[in-house]
PDB file of C-alpha atoms in Angstrom:
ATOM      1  CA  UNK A   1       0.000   0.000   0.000  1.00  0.00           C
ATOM      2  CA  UNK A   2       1.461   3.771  -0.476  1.00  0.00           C
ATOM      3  CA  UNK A   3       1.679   5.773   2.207  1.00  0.00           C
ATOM      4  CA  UNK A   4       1.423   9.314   1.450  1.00  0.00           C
ATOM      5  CA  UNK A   5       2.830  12.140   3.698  1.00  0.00           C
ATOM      6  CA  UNK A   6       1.218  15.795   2.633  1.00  0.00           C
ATOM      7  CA  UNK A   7       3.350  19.298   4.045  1.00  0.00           C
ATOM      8  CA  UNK A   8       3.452  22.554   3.091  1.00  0.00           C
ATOM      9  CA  UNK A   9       0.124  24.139   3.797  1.00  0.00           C
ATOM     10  CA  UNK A  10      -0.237  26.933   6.097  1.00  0.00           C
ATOM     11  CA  UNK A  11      -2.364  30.688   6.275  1.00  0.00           C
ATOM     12  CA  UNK A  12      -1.450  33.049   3.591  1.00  0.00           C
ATOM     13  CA  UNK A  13      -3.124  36.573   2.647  1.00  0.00           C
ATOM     14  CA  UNK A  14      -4.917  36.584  -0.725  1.00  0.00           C
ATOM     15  CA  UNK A  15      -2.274  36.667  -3.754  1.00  0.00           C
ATOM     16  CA  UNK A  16      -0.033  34.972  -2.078  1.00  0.00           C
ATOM     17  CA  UNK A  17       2.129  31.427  -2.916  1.00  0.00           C
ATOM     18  CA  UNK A  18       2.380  27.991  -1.394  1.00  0.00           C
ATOM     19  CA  UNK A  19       4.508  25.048  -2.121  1.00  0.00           C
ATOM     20  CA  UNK A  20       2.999  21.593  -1.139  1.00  0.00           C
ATOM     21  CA  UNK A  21       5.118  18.832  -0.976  1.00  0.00           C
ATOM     22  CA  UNK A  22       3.499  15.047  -0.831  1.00  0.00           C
ATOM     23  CA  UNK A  23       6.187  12.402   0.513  1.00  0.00           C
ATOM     24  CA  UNK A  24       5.348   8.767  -1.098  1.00  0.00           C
ATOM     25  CA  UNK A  25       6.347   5.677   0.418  1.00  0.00           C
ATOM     26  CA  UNK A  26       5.285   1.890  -0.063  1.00  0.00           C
ATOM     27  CA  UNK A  27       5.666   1.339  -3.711  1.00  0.00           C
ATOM     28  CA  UNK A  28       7.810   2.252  -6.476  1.00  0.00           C
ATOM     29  CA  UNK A  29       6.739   5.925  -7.257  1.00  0.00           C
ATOM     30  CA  UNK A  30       7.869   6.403 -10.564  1.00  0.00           C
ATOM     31  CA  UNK A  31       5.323   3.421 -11.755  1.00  0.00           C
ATOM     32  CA  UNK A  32       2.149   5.693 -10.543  1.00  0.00           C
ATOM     33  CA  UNK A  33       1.026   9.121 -11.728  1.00  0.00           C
ATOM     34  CA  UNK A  34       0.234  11.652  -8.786  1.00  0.00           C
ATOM     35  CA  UNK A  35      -2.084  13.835  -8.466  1.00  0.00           C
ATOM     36  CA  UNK A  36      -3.815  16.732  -5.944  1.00  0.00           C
ATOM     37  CA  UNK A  37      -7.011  17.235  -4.722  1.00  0.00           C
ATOM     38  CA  UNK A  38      -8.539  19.625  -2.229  1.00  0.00           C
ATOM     39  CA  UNK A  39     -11.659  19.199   0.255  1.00  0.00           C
ATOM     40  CA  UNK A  40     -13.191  22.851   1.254  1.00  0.00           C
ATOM     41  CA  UNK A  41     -15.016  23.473   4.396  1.00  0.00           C
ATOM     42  CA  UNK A  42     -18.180  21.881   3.697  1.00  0.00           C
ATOM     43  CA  UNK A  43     -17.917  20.654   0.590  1.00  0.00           C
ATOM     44  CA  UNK A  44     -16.637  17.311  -1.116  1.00  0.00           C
ATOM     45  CA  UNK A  45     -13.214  16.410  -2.245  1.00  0.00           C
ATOM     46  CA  UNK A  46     -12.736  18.190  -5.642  1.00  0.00           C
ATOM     47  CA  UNK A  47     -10.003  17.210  -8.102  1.00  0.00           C
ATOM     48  CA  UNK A  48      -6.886  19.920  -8.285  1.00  0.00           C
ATOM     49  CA  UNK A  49      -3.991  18.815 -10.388  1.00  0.00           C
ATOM     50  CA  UNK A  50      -2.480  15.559 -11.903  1.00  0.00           C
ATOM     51  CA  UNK A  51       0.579  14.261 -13.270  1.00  0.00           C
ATOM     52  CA  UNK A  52       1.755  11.421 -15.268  1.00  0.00           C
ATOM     53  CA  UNK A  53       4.370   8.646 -14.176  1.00  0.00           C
ATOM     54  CA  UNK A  54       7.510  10.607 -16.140  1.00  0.00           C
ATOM     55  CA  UNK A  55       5.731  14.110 -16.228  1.00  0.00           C
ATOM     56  CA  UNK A  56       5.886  14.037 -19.764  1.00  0.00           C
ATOM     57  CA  UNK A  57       1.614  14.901 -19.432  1.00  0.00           C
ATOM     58  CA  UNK A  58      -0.466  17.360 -16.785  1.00  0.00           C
ATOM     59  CA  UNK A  59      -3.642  17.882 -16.194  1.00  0.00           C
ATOM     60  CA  UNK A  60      -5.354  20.702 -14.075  1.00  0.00           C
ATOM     61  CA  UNK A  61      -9.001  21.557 -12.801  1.00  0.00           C
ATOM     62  CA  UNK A  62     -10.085  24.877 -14.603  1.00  0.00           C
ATOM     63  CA  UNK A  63     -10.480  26.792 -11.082  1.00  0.00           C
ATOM     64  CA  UNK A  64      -6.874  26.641 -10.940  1.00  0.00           C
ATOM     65  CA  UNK A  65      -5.037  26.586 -14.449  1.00  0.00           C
ATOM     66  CA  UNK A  66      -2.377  28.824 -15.293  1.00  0.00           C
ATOM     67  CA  UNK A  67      -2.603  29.121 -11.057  1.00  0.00           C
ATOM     68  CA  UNK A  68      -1.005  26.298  -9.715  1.00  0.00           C
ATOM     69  CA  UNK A  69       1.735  23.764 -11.364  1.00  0.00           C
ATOM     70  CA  UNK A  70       2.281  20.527 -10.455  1.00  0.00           C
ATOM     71  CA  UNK A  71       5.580  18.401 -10.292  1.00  0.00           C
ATOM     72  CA  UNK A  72       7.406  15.568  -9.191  1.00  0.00           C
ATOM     73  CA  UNK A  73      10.622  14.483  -8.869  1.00  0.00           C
ATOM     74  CA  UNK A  74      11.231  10.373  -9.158  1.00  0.00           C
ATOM     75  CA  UNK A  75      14.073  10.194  -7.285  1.00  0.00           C
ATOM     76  CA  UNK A  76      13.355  12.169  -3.735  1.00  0.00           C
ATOM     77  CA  UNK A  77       9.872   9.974  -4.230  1.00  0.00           C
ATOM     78  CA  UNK A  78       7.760  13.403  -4.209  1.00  0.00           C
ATOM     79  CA  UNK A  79       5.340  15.209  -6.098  1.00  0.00           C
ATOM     80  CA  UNK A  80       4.756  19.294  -5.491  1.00  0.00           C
ATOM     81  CA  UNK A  81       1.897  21.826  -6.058  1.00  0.00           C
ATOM     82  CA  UNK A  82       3.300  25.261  -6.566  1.00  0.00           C
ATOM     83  CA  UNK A  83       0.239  27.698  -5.943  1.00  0.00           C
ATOM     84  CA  UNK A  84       0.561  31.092  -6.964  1.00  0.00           C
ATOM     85  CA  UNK A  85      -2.168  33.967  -6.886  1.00  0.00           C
ATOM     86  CA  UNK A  86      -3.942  32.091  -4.211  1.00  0.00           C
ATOM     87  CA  UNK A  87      -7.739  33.259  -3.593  1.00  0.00           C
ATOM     88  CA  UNK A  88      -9.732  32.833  -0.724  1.00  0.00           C
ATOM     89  CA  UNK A  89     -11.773  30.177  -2.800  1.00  0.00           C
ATOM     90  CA  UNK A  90      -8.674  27.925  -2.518  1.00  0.00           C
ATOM     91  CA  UNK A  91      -8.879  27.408   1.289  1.00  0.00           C
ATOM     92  CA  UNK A  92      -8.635  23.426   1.984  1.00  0.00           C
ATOM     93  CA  UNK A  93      -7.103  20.396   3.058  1.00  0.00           C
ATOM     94  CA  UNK A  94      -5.362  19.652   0.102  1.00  0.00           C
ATOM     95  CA  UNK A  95      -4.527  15.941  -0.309  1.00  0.00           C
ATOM     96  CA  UNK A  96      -2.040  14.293  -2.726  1.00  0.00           C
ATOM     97  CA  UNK A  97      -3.172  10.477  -4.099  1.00  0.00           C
ATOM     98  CA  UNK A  98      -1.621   7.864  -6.537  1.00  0.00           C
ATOM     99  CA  UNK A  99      -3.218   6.281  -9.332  1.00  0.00           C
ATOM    100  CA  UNK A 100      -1.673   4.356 -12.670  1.00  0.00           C
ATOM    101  CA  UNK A 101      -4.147   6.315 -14.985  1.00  0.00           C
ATOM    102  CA  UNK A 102      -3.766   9.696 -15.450  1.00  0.00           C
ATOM    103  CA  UNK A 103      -7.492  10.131 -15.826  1.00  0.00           C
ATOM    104  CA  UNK A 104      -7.990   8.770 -12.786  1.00  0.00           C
ATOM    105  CA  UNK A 105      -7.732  11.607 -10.773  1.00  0.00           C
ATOM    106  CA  UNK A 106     -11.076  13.071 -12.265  1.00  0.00           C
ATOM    107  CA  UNK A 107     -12.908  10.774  -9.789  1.00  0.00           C
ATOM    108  CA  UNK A 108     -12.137  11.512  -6.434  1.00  0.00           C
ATOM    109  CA  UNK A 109     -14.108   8.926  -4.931  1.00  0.00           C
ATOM    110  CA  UNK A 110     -12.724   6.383  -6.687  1.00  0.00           C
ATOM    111  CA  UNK A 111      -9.988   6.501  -4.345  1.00  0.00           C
ATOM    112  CA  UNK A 112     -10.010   4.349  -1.435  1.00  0.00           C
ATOM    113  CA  UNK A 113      -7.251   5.900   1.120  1.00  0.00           C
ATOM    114  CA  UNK A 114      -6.207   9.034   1.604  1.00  0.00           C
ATOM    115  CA  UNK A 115      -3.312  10.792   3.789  1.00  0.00           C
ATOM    116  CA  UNK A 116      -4.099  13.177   6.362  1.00  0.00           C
ATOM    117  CA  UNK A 117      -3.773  16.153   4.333  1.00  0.00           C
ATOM    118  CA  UNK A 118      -2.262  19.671   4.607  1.00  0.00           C
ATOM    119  CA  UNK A 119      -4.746  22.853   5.024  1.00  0.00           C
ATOM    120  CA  UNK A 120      -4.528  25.526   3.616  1.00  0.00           C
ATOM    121  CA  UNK A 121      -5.763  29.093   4.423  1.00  0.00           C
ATOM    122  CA  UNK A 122      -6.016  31.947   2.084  1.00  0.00           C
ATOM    123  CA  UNK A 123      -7.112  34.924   3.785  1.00  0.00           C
ATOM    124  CA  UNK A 124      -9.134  37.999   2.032  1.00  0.00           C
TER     125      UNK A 124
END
């Protein structure tokens, strides 16, 4: 089973930047694309950002495109979500996952485990 390990998150003022970092364990992490996903206050687990197993493909939710860029690096076993012009609207716990299908991450609730997450707080 991977274990995944989610840092990074903290409070920053509107227009602001975060780095997330997601730690993977358990398997070999260069056979299984990575992706992000984010649960607001209230509301269901929403898909963020993906990534395939050599990063030759990405694929982003529209809320955040041209926003936030995801990346991993196969040796260190991590994957990253670089946030920039953060909004309110983007307060979460953001949660990494792994999948072998890119497309995968579309369906959050296709995923069975989850780590515990990072929040983050964008203030207005």
């Amino acid at each position: 089973q991977v274990q995944l390990v989610e840092s990074g998150g903290g409070l920053v003022q509107a227009g602001g930047s975060l780095r997330l970092s997601c730690a993977v364990s358990g398997r070999t992490f260069s056979n299984y694309a990575m992706g992000w996903f984010r649960q607001p206050p209230g509301k269901e687990r929403e898909f963020v950002a993906a990534i395939s197993t050599r990063a030759a493909s990405t694929i982003y939710a529209n809320s955040v495109k041209g926003r936030f860029t995801i990346s991993r690096d196969n040796v260190k076993n991590t994957v990253y979500l670089q946030m920039n012009s953060l909004q309110p609207e983007d307060t979460a716990v953001y949660y990494c996952n792994a999948a072998f299908q890119l497309e995968s991450f579309r369906w959050p609730r296709s995923f069975g485990s989850w780590g515990q997450g990072t929040q983050v707080t964008v203030s207005s």
